[in-house]
């Protein structure tokens, strides 16, 4: 497509960095900012940031926002069918305990309040492949904003912006807050009892050992600016308390009316405690508004793609959505102990193996990266044993990018290193509407492809 400009704009930015001999002072200032803001390491083990931002023109933004919202509608329809059709639920093969929790009503209509659709985007052709969907505890919101702000502090960016004055950025955290507020106010019990429909007490609930504290503190700070009291809540501290005939969800600091659940459902089942029981009870009885409830889980598992690849999806989606799936979602198959592994063994360069459970960009084994046929055979056997999936391999789009520095804001090098980075774009959806991009990538090292993971900023240059 002739009107795609992102790749040429990124090359232009790199040219400016080269002219500035690596923009040492700019990178140092950006690193200092990151050291004083929220940590950019996340659950996907991102360890550094990139000076070269991902740049999107109007055409790219139109393609990506449409892709995200189309996938969002598909996820909503799949979730709705999951809730009403036992035969369709069986295709996911989820444990009985998880299935039972997923069927608990939430008290509001939006089935999936938050989602992140991960895509591989070819910046030259405009084609894309959806490589993952996160509907349960999607991350990267604060990280993407902070790295973008850091890039904007550099001399490289200043010179780039002089040439392109119509630059915009995404306020992803703001999108989260708006979606939280809108979902809570639509909750059936938002204004009952002593609850305040405009300013509910918000608890961001997770296991401390799995939490992303930088992201949580960012959301808490932004909610405070709007007069809403929020806090991080260790899920183990939750309990149901009764007084004057009213049952409330509380922790050590008091009642909680609105729960932003960031604890993964799988982790809740792996680490049972009184707090887990209290959260389930609060959701089941309408004691607190649990954003997302537990019904977001099925669409966040790897089984989603195998269901989308099956014939059963044909009476769930309309013709446009079905064509979208066939064109943009990789062919995926769920493995069992009875699966015939020979086709995947014969063409190992064509397939990826993913473990059972929630989608994670980092937990994947490529047949092409295995040492030999026997090594890939062992991976397939292990995958089949635990009920994982095989997915058609989609090579990441690669772009030249200047590294910025370490994630902890440590000293940057005198020379900026230029690498060929593989790209994945996380497209955020808030209540079904596109809300921003989390760009990250990786480059090769001793441990193979993607052994070094990086976060990238995101800029929109309007036509």
XYZ file of C-alpha atoms in Angstrom:
463
model
C 0.000 0.000 0.000
C 1.516 3.287 -1.175
C 0.217 5.330 1.777
C 1.997 3.268 4.458
C 4.648 5.578 5.907
C 5.659 4.011 9.204
C 8.722 2.152 8.001
C 10.163 5.150 6.150
C 9.532 7.375 9.183
C 11.369 4.925 11.448
C 14.284 4.896 8.999
C 14.224 8.688 9.078
C 14.391 8.643 12.890
C 17.340 6.238 12.752
C 19.078 8.591 10.341
C 18.756 11.393 12.883
C 20.234 9.177 15.603
C 23.137 8.365 13.297
C 23.696 12.056 12.557
C 23.850 12.657 16.323
C 26.464 9.907 16.733
C 24.055 7.834 18.788
C 22.510 10.742 20.745
C 24.399 9.865 23.918
C 23.044 12.783 25.942
C 19.482 12.114 24.825
C 19.697 8.451 25.742
C 21.169 9.335 29.127
C 18.326 11.771 29.837
C 15.758 9.192 28.779
C 17.390 6.533 30.959
C 17.339 8.914 33.918
C 13.626 9.494 33.419
C 12.920 5.755 33.272
C 14.919 5.185 36.445
C 12.693 7.677 38.278
C 9.379 6.448 36.854
C 7.794 3.006 36.873
C 10.009 -0.047 36.235
C 9.722 -1.213 32.637
C 10.497 -4.865 33.313
C 7.274 -6.849 33.084
C 5.871 -10.367 33.153
C 7.375 -11.035 29.726
C 10.885 -10.301 31.071
C 11.501 -7.107 29.131
C 14.916 -5.894 30.195
C 15.729 -2.855 28.061
C 14.204 -0.149 25.909
C 14.663 1.020 22.355
C 15.428 4.564 21.255
C 13.836 4.022 17.836
C 10.057 4.257 18.280
C 7.429 2.457 16.277
C 5.872 5.131 14.092
C 2.373 4.803 12.668
C 0.774 6.923 9.964
C -2.952 7.338 9.525
C -3.151 4.305 7.215
C -1.353 2.019 9.655
C -3.514 3.214 12.527
C -6.682 2.526 10.557
C -5.557 -1.034 9.762
C -4.527 -1.814 13.337
C -7.513 -0.246 15.084
C -9.886 -2.094 12.744
C -8.019 -5.354 13.361
C -8.201 -4.910 17.130
C -11.894 -4.055 17.209
C -12.809 -6.873 14.821
C -10.939 -9.340 17.012
C -12.666 -7.816 20.024
C -16.091 -8.510 18.525
C -15.015 -12.062 17.757
C -13.869 -12.583 21.341
C -17.176 -11.213 22.661
C -19.149 -13.626 20.454
C -16.975 -16.585 21.411
C -17.381 -15.750 25.097
C -21.145 -15.369 24.739
C -21.422 -18.765 23.038
C -19.179 -20.308 25.705
C -21.602 -19.165 28.396
C -24.690 -20.638 26.728
C -23.553 -23.742 24.824
C -22.169 -26.746 26.709
C -20.960 -28.448 23.532
C -19.057 -25.311 22.538
C -17.540 -25.085 26.046
C -16.262 -28.622 25.693
C -14.066 -27.567 22.754
C -11.922 -25.543 25.150
C -11.256 -28.558 27.349
C -10.936 -26.438 30.485
C -10.996 -28.035 33.946
C -14.397 -28.266 35.606
C -13.424 -25.798 38.345
C -12.451 -23.109 35.850
C -15.546 -23.716 33.749
C -17.752 -23.300 36.809
C -16.135 -19.958 37.685
C -16.375 -18.707 34.099
C -20.156 -19.129 34.202
C -20.656 -16.786 37.182
C -22.611 -13.676 36.088
C -20.888 -10.318 36.503
C -23.855 -7.974 36.853
C -22.988 -5.915 33.768
C -23.263 -6.497 30.015
C -19.728 -6.062 28.650
C -18.260 -9.568 28.636
C -14.620 -8.532 28.122
C -13.867 -5.052 29.538
C -10.125 -5.235 28.805
C -8.133 -7.049 26.136
C -4.821 -6.909 24.332
C -4.591 -8.329 20.820
C -1.005 -9.163 19.861
C -0.214 -8.935 16.155
C 2.726 -9.293 13.808
C 2.402 -6.349 11.442
C 4.194 -6.062 8.114
C 4.903 -2.351 7.877
C 5.526 -2.539 4.128
C 2.473 -4.498 2.952
C 0.000 -3.693 5.730
C -0.711 -7.389 6.277
C -0.911 -8.757 9.820
C -1.370 -11.925 11.822
C -2.989 -12.171 15.235
C -0.586 -14.181 17.391
C -2.253 -13.913 20.782
C -5.125 -12.505 22.809
C -4.943 -11.521 26.470
C -8.294 -10.890 28.128
C -7.243 -11.795 31.661
C -4.685 -9.434 33.244
C -3.216 -7.803 30.143
C 0.012 -5.913 30.850
C 2.233 -3.358 29.143
C 0.056 -0.277 29.565
C 2.328 1.823 31.763
C 5.482 0.453 30.165
C 4.440 1.615 26.706
C 3.618 5.114 27.960
C 6.827 5.514 29.962
C 9.145 4.422 27.147
C 7.357 6.742 24.724
C 7.816 9.641 27.141
C 11.484 8.760 27.559
C 12.040 8.802 23.796
C 10.367 12.210 23.632
C 13.059 13.646 25.932
C 15.845 12.982 23.431
C 17.411 15.323 20.893
C 16.623 12.723 18.244
C 12.935 13.089 18.933
C 13.128 16.899 19.041
C 14.610 17.006 15.554
C 12.133 14.418 14.281
C 9.211 16.403 15.720
C 10.433 19.578 14.004
C 9.928 17.792 10.686
C 6.608 16.221 11.692
C 4.666 18.577 13.977
C 1.469 16.481 13.971
C 2.649 13.785 16.386
C 0.300 12.138 18.863
C 0.797 9.483 21.539
C -1.492 7.039 23.303
C -2.812 7.540 26.838
C -3.239 3.838 27.536
C -3.519 4.178 31.314
C -6.297 6.717 30.800
C -8.123 4.138 28.723
C -7.900 1.632 31.555
C -9.336 4.118 34.026
C -12.209 5.113 31.753
C -13.078 1.452 31.176
C -12.946 0.740 34.910
C -15.288 3.640 35.634
C -17.740 2.825 32.839
C -17.858 -0.856 33.761
C -18.480 -0.103 37.418
C -21.248 2.423 36.746
C -22.967 -0.162 34.525
C -22.865 -2.742 37.352
C -26.317 -3.596 38.683
C -25.383 -2.873 42.315
C -23.249 0.236 41.721
C -25.529 2.575 43.668
C -26.986 0.236 46.288
C -26.316 0.504 50.014
C -23.396 2.763 50.889
C -21.678 2.422 47.505
C -20.775 5.554 45.564
C -21.429 5.025 41.841
C -18.990 7.800 40.889
C -16.187 7.153 43.373
C -16.062 3.499 44.393
C -13.168 2.219 46.471
C -11.075 0.255 43.969
C -8.894 -2.706 44.867
C -6.311 -3.906 42.313
C -6.142 -7.546 43.336
C -3.193 -9.826 42.624
C -0.594 -12.083 44.188
C 2.370 -9.867 45.205
C 4.860 -12.316 43.734
C 3.181 -12.037 40.312
C 2.151 -8.385 40.356
C 3.413 -5.569 38.132
C 3.752 -2.913 40.856
C 4.841 -0.103 38.542
C 1.681 -0.463 36.495
C -0.482 -0.701 39.588
C 0.993 2.423 41.177
C 0.429 4.305 37.930
C -3.270 3.373 37.905
C -3.634 4.229 41.604
C -2.037 7.648 41.043
C -4.248 8.417 38.060
C -7.415 7.363 39.895
C -6.415 9.555 42.848
C -6.210 12.529 40.483
C -9.875 11.890 39.695
C -10.879 11.644 43.332
C -11.145 7.855 43.381
C -9.382 5.979 46.172
C -7.607 2.846 44.931
C -4.979 0.540 46.361
C -3.136 -2.657 45.617
C -4.669 -5.601 47.463
C -2.910 -8.865 48.204
C -5.526 -11.440 47.272
C -4.623 -13.417 50.405
C -5.898 -10.523 52.567
C -9.437 -10.549 51.190
C -12.390 -11.724 53.274
C -16.154 -11.280 53.505
C -17.236 -9.258 56.527
C -20.791 -8.811 57.772
C -22.107 -5.904 59.806
C -25.584 -4.473 60.348
C -26.919 -7.088 57.971
C -24.620 -5.989 55.121
C -21.951 -8.255 53.674
C -18.860 -6.518 52.307
C -15.627 -7.528 50.650
C -12.768 -6.153 52.746
C -9.030 -6.320 53.264
C -6.922 -5.029 56.152
C -7.643 -1.414 55.133
C -11.406 -1.657 54.794
C -14.220 -2.294 52.306
C -13.728 -2.660 48.550
C -16.582 -1.928 46.160
C -14.788 -2.429 42.824
C -12.197 -5.113 42.101
C -9.798 -4.797 39.190
C -8.774 -8.436 39.154
C -5.214 -8.887 37.943
C -4.711 -12.288 39.583
C -4.804 -14.923 36.869
C -7.578 -17.459 37.311
C -5.084 -20.305 36.881
C -2.933 -18.899 39.683
C -5.992 -18.574 41.934
C -6.662 -22.280 41.507
C -2.991 -23.160 41.998
C -2.761 -21.048 45.179
C -6.075 -21.447 46.998
C -6.651 -19.371 50.125
C -9.387 -17.611 52.082
C -8.968 -14.551 49.893
C -9.673 -16.522 46.721
C -12.837 -17.920 48.277
C -13.877 -14.415 49.333
C -13.351 -13.008 45.842
C -15.374 -15.800 44.267
C -18.154 -15.303 46.803
C -18.161 -11.540 46.238
C -18.551 -12.081 42.513
C -21.176 -14.796 42.845
C -23.337 -12.799 45.290
C -22.865 -9.335 43.806
C -21.093 -8.113 46.937
C -18.458 -6.296 44.875
C -18.078 -5.453 41.218
C -15.358 -7.757 39.908
C -14.188 -6.225 36.645
C -14.047 -8.991 34.074
C -15.403 -11.476 36.568
C -13.981 -14.864 35.643
C -15.650 -15.227 32.264
C -12.750 -13.549 30.473
C -10.570 -16.606 31.042
C -11.568 -18.945 28.157
C -10.707 -16.355 25.494
C -7.352 -15.731 27.156
C -6.231 -19.327 26.813
C -4.418 -20.862 23.883
C -7.481 -22.987 23.193
C -9.111 -19.890 21.683
C -7.122 -20.231 18.458
C -7.821 -23.940 18.137
C -11.553 -23.241 18.495
C -11.295 -20.456 15.900
C -9.580 -22.943 13.569
C -12.385 -25.500 13.955
C -15.593 -25.935 11.965
C -17.597 -25.148 15.114
C -16.860 -21.445 14.746
C -18.784 -21.156 11.484
C -22.174 -20.665 13.144
C -20.779 -18.281 15.778
C -19.303 -15.596 13.520
C -20.706 -13.645 10.610
C -19.111 -14.038 7.130
C -16.845 -10.989 7.547
C -15.556 -12.183 10.925
C -15.069 -15.708 9.637
C -13.041 -14.404 6.697
C -10.987 -12.311 9.138
C -10.164 -15.415 11.185
C -9.181 -17.468 8.139
C -6.938 -14.668 6.848
C -5.367 -13.375 10.050
C -5.448 -16.039 12.791
C -2.811 -18.793 12.493
C -4.020 -22.363 12.053
C -3.925 -23.919 15.516
C -4.620 -27.408 16.888
C -5.020 -28.601 20.449
C -2.934 -31.689 21.197
C -3.904 -34.658 23.309
C -2.230 -37.972 24.034
C -4.144 -39.440 21.099
C -3.104 -36.771 18.585
C -1.239 -37.771 15.438
C 2.030 -35.846 15.723
C 3.469 -36.997 12.401
C 2.318 -33.958 10.329
C 3.960 -31.547 12.768
C 7.085 -33.653 12.985
C 7.439 -33.822 9.208
C 7.285 -30.026 8.789
C 8.831 -28.763 11.973
C 9.847 -25.419 10.430
C 6.146 -24.668 9.927
C 4.969 -25.053 13.538
C 5.221 -23.583 17.039
C 4.393 -25.452 20.232
C 2.748 -23.656 23.145
C 2.029 -25.060 26.614
C -1.510 -25.337 27.916
C -2.928 -22.373 29.795
C -3.011 -18.630 29.184
C -1.340 -17.050 26.184
C 2.135 -15.681 26.865
C 4.347 -14.326 24.114
C 7.442 -15.715 25.813
C 6.297 -19.304 26.295
C 6.703 -20.824 22.863
C 9.026 -23.310 21.155
C 9.597 -23.133 17.432
C 10.247 -26.341 15.552
C 12.787 -24.458 13.447
C 14.765 -23.573 16.581
C 15.021 -27.160 17.837
C 18.402 -28.804 17.345
C 17.043 -31.715 15.351
C 14.017 -33.855 14.652
C 14.354 -35.813 17.899
C 14.459 -32.611 19.953
C 11.246 -31.383 18.295
C 9.658 -34.791 18.836
C 10.270 -34.481 22.583
C 8.715 -31.008 22.599
C 5.623 -32.304 20.796
C 5.276 -35.246 23.183
C 5.448 -32.954 26.211
C 2.939 -30.595 24.608
C 0.524 -33.443 23.872
C 0.901 -34.814 27.397
C -0.257 -31.565 28.986
C -2.832 -30.583 26.369
C -0.946 -27.752 24.713
C -1.311 -26.484 21.166
C 0.598 -26.373 17.909
C 0.286 -23.210 15.881
C 1.354 -22.329 12.362
C 4.572 -20.321 12.545
C 4.351 -16.669 11.539
C 7.744 -14.982 11.189
C 7.988 -11.670 12.990
C 8.514 -8.516 10.981
C 12.004 -7.164 11.617
C 13.181 -3.573 11.648
C 16.486 -1.839 12.443
C 16.367 -0.186 15.849
C 18.816 1.656 18.060
C 18.939 0.321 21.603
C 18.333 2.884 24.313
C 19.743 1.312 27.433
C 19.061 -1.011 30.374
C 15.616 -1.110 31.919
C 16.878 -0.005 35.329
C 18.129 3.309 33.981
C 21.767 2.285 34.282
C 24.556 4.015 32.400
C 24.054 4.034 28.648
C 26.875 3.171 26.295
C 28.842 5.808 24.403
C 27.783 4.188 21.141
C 24.199 3.351 20.294
C 23.894 -0.248 19.147
C 21.826 -0.853 16.008
C 20.060 -4.239 15.995
C 17.548 -6.061 13.802
C 14.557 -6.316 16.121
C 11.595 -8.639 15.685
C 8.352 -6.770 16.374
C 5.108 -7.606 18.149
C 2.402 -4.992 18.585
C -0.045 -5.296 21.469
C -3.307 -3.572 20.506
C -5.291 -2.538 23.572
C -9.065 -2.747 23.676
C -11.103 -1.011 26.364
C -14.754 -2.085 26.345
C -14.289 -3.167 22.740
C -12.753 0.095 21.510
C -9.155 0.440 20.348
C -7.119 2.315 22.953
C -3.419 2.228 22.103
C -0.377 0.141 21.276
C 2.210 -1.686 23.367
C 5.176 -2.182 21.045
C 7.909 -4.575 22.009
C 10.423 -6.755 20.318
C 13.472 -8.905 20.624
C 16.779 -9.546 18.979
C 19.060 -12.541 18.698
C 21.652 -13.565 21.218
C 23.513 -16.631 22.431
C 20.243 -18.241 23.540
C 18.712 -17.752 20.092
C 15.970 -15.521 18.668
C 14.176 -13.228 21.105
C 16.802 -13.871 23.782
C 16.968 -10.088 24.330
C 13.571 -8.477 24.866
C 12.943 -4.773 24.528
C 10.150 -2.244 24.886
C 9.551 0.366 22.187
C 7.771 3.702 22.255
C 4.825 4.416 19.946
C 4.183 7.582 17.941
C 1.383 8.484 15.549
C 2.254 10.908 12.740
C -1.008 12.079 11.205
C -1.191 12.580 7.459
